[in-house]
XYZ file of C-alpha atoms in Angstrom:
304
model
C 205.528 108.977 160.260
C 207.465 112.150 159.565
C 209.498 113.720 162.402
C 208.003 116.667 164.246
C 210.568 119.188 163.020
C 208.783 122.109 164.649
C 209.016 120.443 168.056
C 212.716 119.707 167.540
C 213.324 123.364 166.628
C 211.427 124.576 169.688
C 213.387 122.147 171.878
C 216.645 123.585 170.477
C 215.443 127.120 171.253
C 214.631 126.202 174.862
C 218.071 124.649 175.294
C 219.763 127.747 173.861
C 217.767 130.291 175.875
C 217.494 128.183 179.056
C 213.834 128.868 179.670
C 210.478 128.382 178.012
C 209.630 132.095 178.293
C 212.911 133.272 176.769
C 212.635 130.731 173.962
C 209.069 131.846 173.224
C 210.171 135.474 173.033
C 213.148 134.637 170.796
C 211.129 132.677 168.226
C 208.052 134.913 168.356
C 205.409 132.604 169.835
C 203.677 132.393 173.205
C 204.929 130.281 176.091
C 202.018 127.850 175.783
C 203.074 127.003 172.217
C 206.594 126.238 173.417
C 205.329 124.062 176.277
C 203.019 122.102 173.968
C 205.793 121.515 171.403
C 208.196 120.179 174.051
C 205.470 118.001 175.591
C 204.627 116.680 172.125
C 208.256 115.751 171.487
C 208.586 114.113 174.910
C 205.485 112.044 174.197
C 206.852 110.906 170.833
C 210.211 109.980 172.363
C 208.728 108.423 175.474
C 211.058 110.251 177.859
C 211.378 113.574 179.645
C 213.772 116.115 178.153
C 213.859 118.622 181.021
C 213.785 118.674 184.804
C 211.432 121.520 185.666
C 211.119 123.381 188.966
C 209.756 126.831 189.766
C 213.307 128.223 189.689
C 215.302 125.978 187.408
C 215.170 124.236 184.068
C 217.794 121.573 183.316
C 218.221 118.896 180.693
C 217.680 115.307 181.755
C 220.339 112.707 181.030
C 218.206 111.601 178.081
C 217.807 115.183 176.898
C 221.519 116.083 176.866
C 222.570 114.056 173.780
C 219.298 114.891 172.007
C 219.999 118.613 172.444
C 222.957 118.300 170.052
C 220.725 116.674 167.438
C 218.142 119.411 167.884
C 220.719 122.149 167.384
C 221.922 120.532 164.166
C 218.373 120.078 162.852
C 217.576 123.737 163.513
C 220.892 125.008 162.136
C 220.521 123.027 158.916
C 216.953 124.207 158.394
C 217.896 127.844 158.977
C 220.900 127.542 156.662
C 218.787 125.971 153.909
C 216.195 128.756 154.084
C 218.824 131.486 154.202
C 220.763 129.985 151.300
C 217.570 130.050 149.218
C 216.862 133.675 150.175
C 220.443 134.853 149.734
C 220.699 134.097 146.033
C 221.088 137.345 144.126
C 220.424 139.549 147.167
C 222.533 141.818 149.328
C 224.332 139.888 152.048
C 222.629 140.537 155.362
C 222.153 139.020 158.807
C 224.203 138.091 161.846
C 227.340 135.936 161.977
C 228.808 134.581 165.214
C 232.605 134.312 165.162
C 234.925 132.854 167.832
C 238.700 133.331 167.995
C 241.556 133.208 170.529
C 241.872 136.439 172.500
C 245.337 137.674 171.531
C 245.183 136.472 167.938
C 241.666 137.841 167.623
C 242.592 141.334 168.782
C 245.736 141.536 166.654
C 244.588 139.812 163.476
C 240.863 139.074 163.363
C 239.271 142.288 164.660
C 240.890 144.509 161.975
C 239.684 142.119 159.265
C 236.167 142.091 160.717
C 236.108 145.900 160.498
C 237.098 145.732 156.823
C 234.512 143.064 156.086
C 231.729 145.053 157.745
C 232.740 148.100 155.741
C 232.182 146.096 152.560
C 228.908 144.549 153.808
C 226.973 147.114 155.891
C 223.874 144.903 156.186
C 225.824 142.199 158.041
C 226.250 142.188 161.835
C 228.996 140.172 163.516
C 229.071 138.887 167.084
C 232.804 138.412 167.733
C 233.610 136.194 170.735
C 237.263 136.434 171.828
C 238.492 134.004 174.454
C 241.407 131.671 175.033
C 238.883 129.116 176.306
C 237.973 126.641 173.579
C 234.555 127.481 172.131
C 232.045 124.697 171.508
C 231.227 125.507 167.885
C 227.928 123.631 167.797
C 226.669 124.154 171.352
C 227.511 127.886 171.329
C 225.927 128.476 167.941
C 229.192 129.637 166.351
C 229.137 130.084 162.572
C 232.901 130.508 162.109
C 235.585 129.564 164.620
C 239.332 130.151 164.456
C 241.502 127.828 166.502
C 245.253 127.439 166.970
C 245.765 123.793 167.842
C 246.658 120.321 166.712
C 243.082 119.291 166.049
C 241.820 115.900 167.221
C 239.385 113.986 165.052
C 236.103 115.864 165.053
C 232.784 116.102 163.266
C 233.487 119.808 162.672
C 234.461 120.986 159.220
C 238.056 122.250 159.438
C 240.212 124.172 156.992
C 243.884 124.767 157.729
C 244.756 128.361 156.873
C 248.446 128.287 157.727
C 251.050 127.764 160.416
C 251.593 129.461 163.753
C 255.132 129.045 165.073
C 256.205 129.423 168.654
C 259.386 131.238 169.636
C 261.639 130.854 172.665
C 262.377 134.438 173.734
C 263.879 136.596 176.460
C 265.285 140.104 176.807
C 268.931 140.774 175.974
C 269.416 141.951 179.575
C 268.136 138.660 181.004
C 270.453 136.644 178.779
C 273.414 138.889 179.586
C 272.821 138.330 183.305
C 271.805 134.658 183.287
C 273.577 133.277 180.234
C 272.125 132.133 176.943
C 270.949 128.509 176.563
C 272.776 126.687 173.776
C 270.688 123.494 173.910
C 267.189 122.775 175.276
C 268.686 120.974 178.263
C 270.310 124.250 179.361
C 266.850 125.664 180.134
C 266.691 123.625 183.356
C 268.663 126.324 185.163
C 266.469 129.211 183.981
C 263.241 130.893 185.096
C 260.620 129.781 182.576
C 257.344 131.677 182.200
C 254.501 129.271 181.494
C 251.797 129.745 178.835
C 249.061 127.363 179.920
C 247.385 127.330 176.480
C 250.447 125.324 175.411
C 250.219 122.769 178.256
C 252.711 120.135 179.236
C 256.493 120.203 178.907
C 258.238 122.359 176.346
C 259.100 120.098 173.418
C 261.957 120.674 171.030
C 263.253 118.864 167.991
C 266.674 119.273 166.437
C 267.657 119.013 162.788
C 268.401 115.304 163.291
C 264.890 114.748 164.657
C 266.070 114.271 168.231
C 263.151 115.076 170.611
C 263.795 116.751 173.959
C 261.264 117.824 176.609
C 261.808 120.445 179.294
C 259.430 121.050 182.210
C 258.623 124.736 182.543
C 259.072 126.117 186.067
C 259.219 129.752 187.018
C 257.596 132.706 188.753
C 254.548 133.111 186.496
C 252.061 130.993 184.561
C 249.106 132.503 182.693
C 246.476 131.435 180.188
C 247.119 134.599 178.183
C 250.355 135.201 176.355
C 249.783 138.946 176.587
C 249.709 138.614 180.366
C 253.220 137.154 180.272
C 254.670 140.008 178.228
C 255.192 142.529 181.098
C 257.174 139.983 183.135
C 259.016 138.833 180.046
C 259.957 142.371 178.996
C 260.970 143.141 182.591
C 263.646 140.476 182.251
C 262.087 138.010 184.699
C 262.572 134.916 182.582
C 262.213 133.054 179.308
C 258.917 132.317 177.563
C 257.761 130.213 174.649
C 255.024 132.125 172.824
C 253.377 132.302 169.391
C 254.737 134.733 166.842
C 251.581 136.845 166.798
C 252.220 137.717 170.458
C 255.981 138.319 170.429
C 256.391 139.452 166.816
C 256.495 143.225 167.500
C 258.990 142.774 170.365
C 261.207 140.551 168.205
C 261.089 143.083 165.397
C 262.036 145.960 167.719
C 264.802 143.972 169.416
C 263.166 144.191 172.844
C 263.164 140.381 172.776
C 265.554 137.983 171.102
C 264.986 134.417 170.014
C 266.957 131.418 171.186
C 267.417 127.888 169.873
C 265.681 128.417 166.506
C 267.307 125.241 165.182
C 265.482 123.269 167.894
C 262.050 124.796 167.238
C 259.099 122.373 167.400
C 256.831 121.896 164.376
C 254.378 124.709 163.743
C 250.849 124.525 165.124
C 248.029 124.906 162.634
C 245.673 127.860 162.355
C 242.282 126.337 161.523
C 238.963 127.755 160.431
C 236.137 125.643 161.861
C 232.455 125.498 160.981
C 229.585 123.258 162.155
C 229.231 119.824 160.519
C 226.486 120.794 158.070
C 227.710 121.762 154.575
C 224.752 124.154 154.312
C 225.827 127.711 155.117
C 224.217 131.080 154.396
C 225.871 133.142 151.678
C 226.998 135.739 154.236
C 228.919 133.056 156.169
C 230.498 131.733 152.965
C 231.587 135.289 152.126
C 233.234 135.764 155.527
C 234.992 132.389 155.302
C 236.443 133.304 151.905
C 237.523 136.723 153.195
C 239.255 135.335 156.287
C 240.923 132.528 154.341
C 242.368 135.065 151.900
C 243.612 137.567 154.474
C 244.801 135.340 157.322
C 247.758 133.906 155.443
C 250.230 136.759 156.042
C 249.787 136.793 159.866
C 250.898 133.159 159.851
C 254.345 134.130 158.592
C 257.246 134.216 161.031
C 258.179 137.609 162.484
C 261.685 138.944 161.852
C 264.155 137.274 164.209
C 266.688 139.063 166.395
C 269.092 136.382 167.540
C 272.165 136.522 169.673
């Protein structure tokens, strides 16, 4: 017996829109059709997929893992249809993109503007957040992530390297002294960037690893939020080049211990597991891959 693909697609729509009514409106059918499709799928599976009350709709424990399968089934079907329609036609439709906040504002948003100028029939929903997006669950077509990626079912392409820099103002270093080795940081005020959790790790030319616990007056999950305190001379921070690059170039900040810098973190482009993608998504991936290489380069360094 063939699977009830329509029921799986309707189930995915209910999960995404969190109600039968909203799902019905989104896919252009009446609420009764949605209810019948979900009931049909529940009957085939022999288990309830939702807890229903007059005020709340929630997935059952059985429904939670099946929701991921439903999303993939729907995404692959949509991609297959769009790929067939896209051949030889103008690129059109919506693309959902996720990127880290600071990197997205500085590097991704300008590229999105250029891409839209070249493809006026495309619309892009750009989601900028330092919280890690769930590419599949959030329906993201293209995700950019700065991380050491764990094993994953996502399709990942490394675009380049993002290096972190240990920086402070010249005035802070003049007043407090400049660290000559990572161990010297123990006596300094260290501003914490919580998107790089754990101790600060360094590695010398001989491969010697050293860890330093960051402790100081400010911790934030946004590197941009640390900049005012950093530029006010309140401490030392370890931040990615795309955040501190302009301040390093101007000399407002200087870099310390470059010989002890840890290995670079990768900039990755992520897509859902399915190899089927609409032509508009393939075009954006190619565009971002081509133009996001230069921002990965190190900023000019102003040392002591």
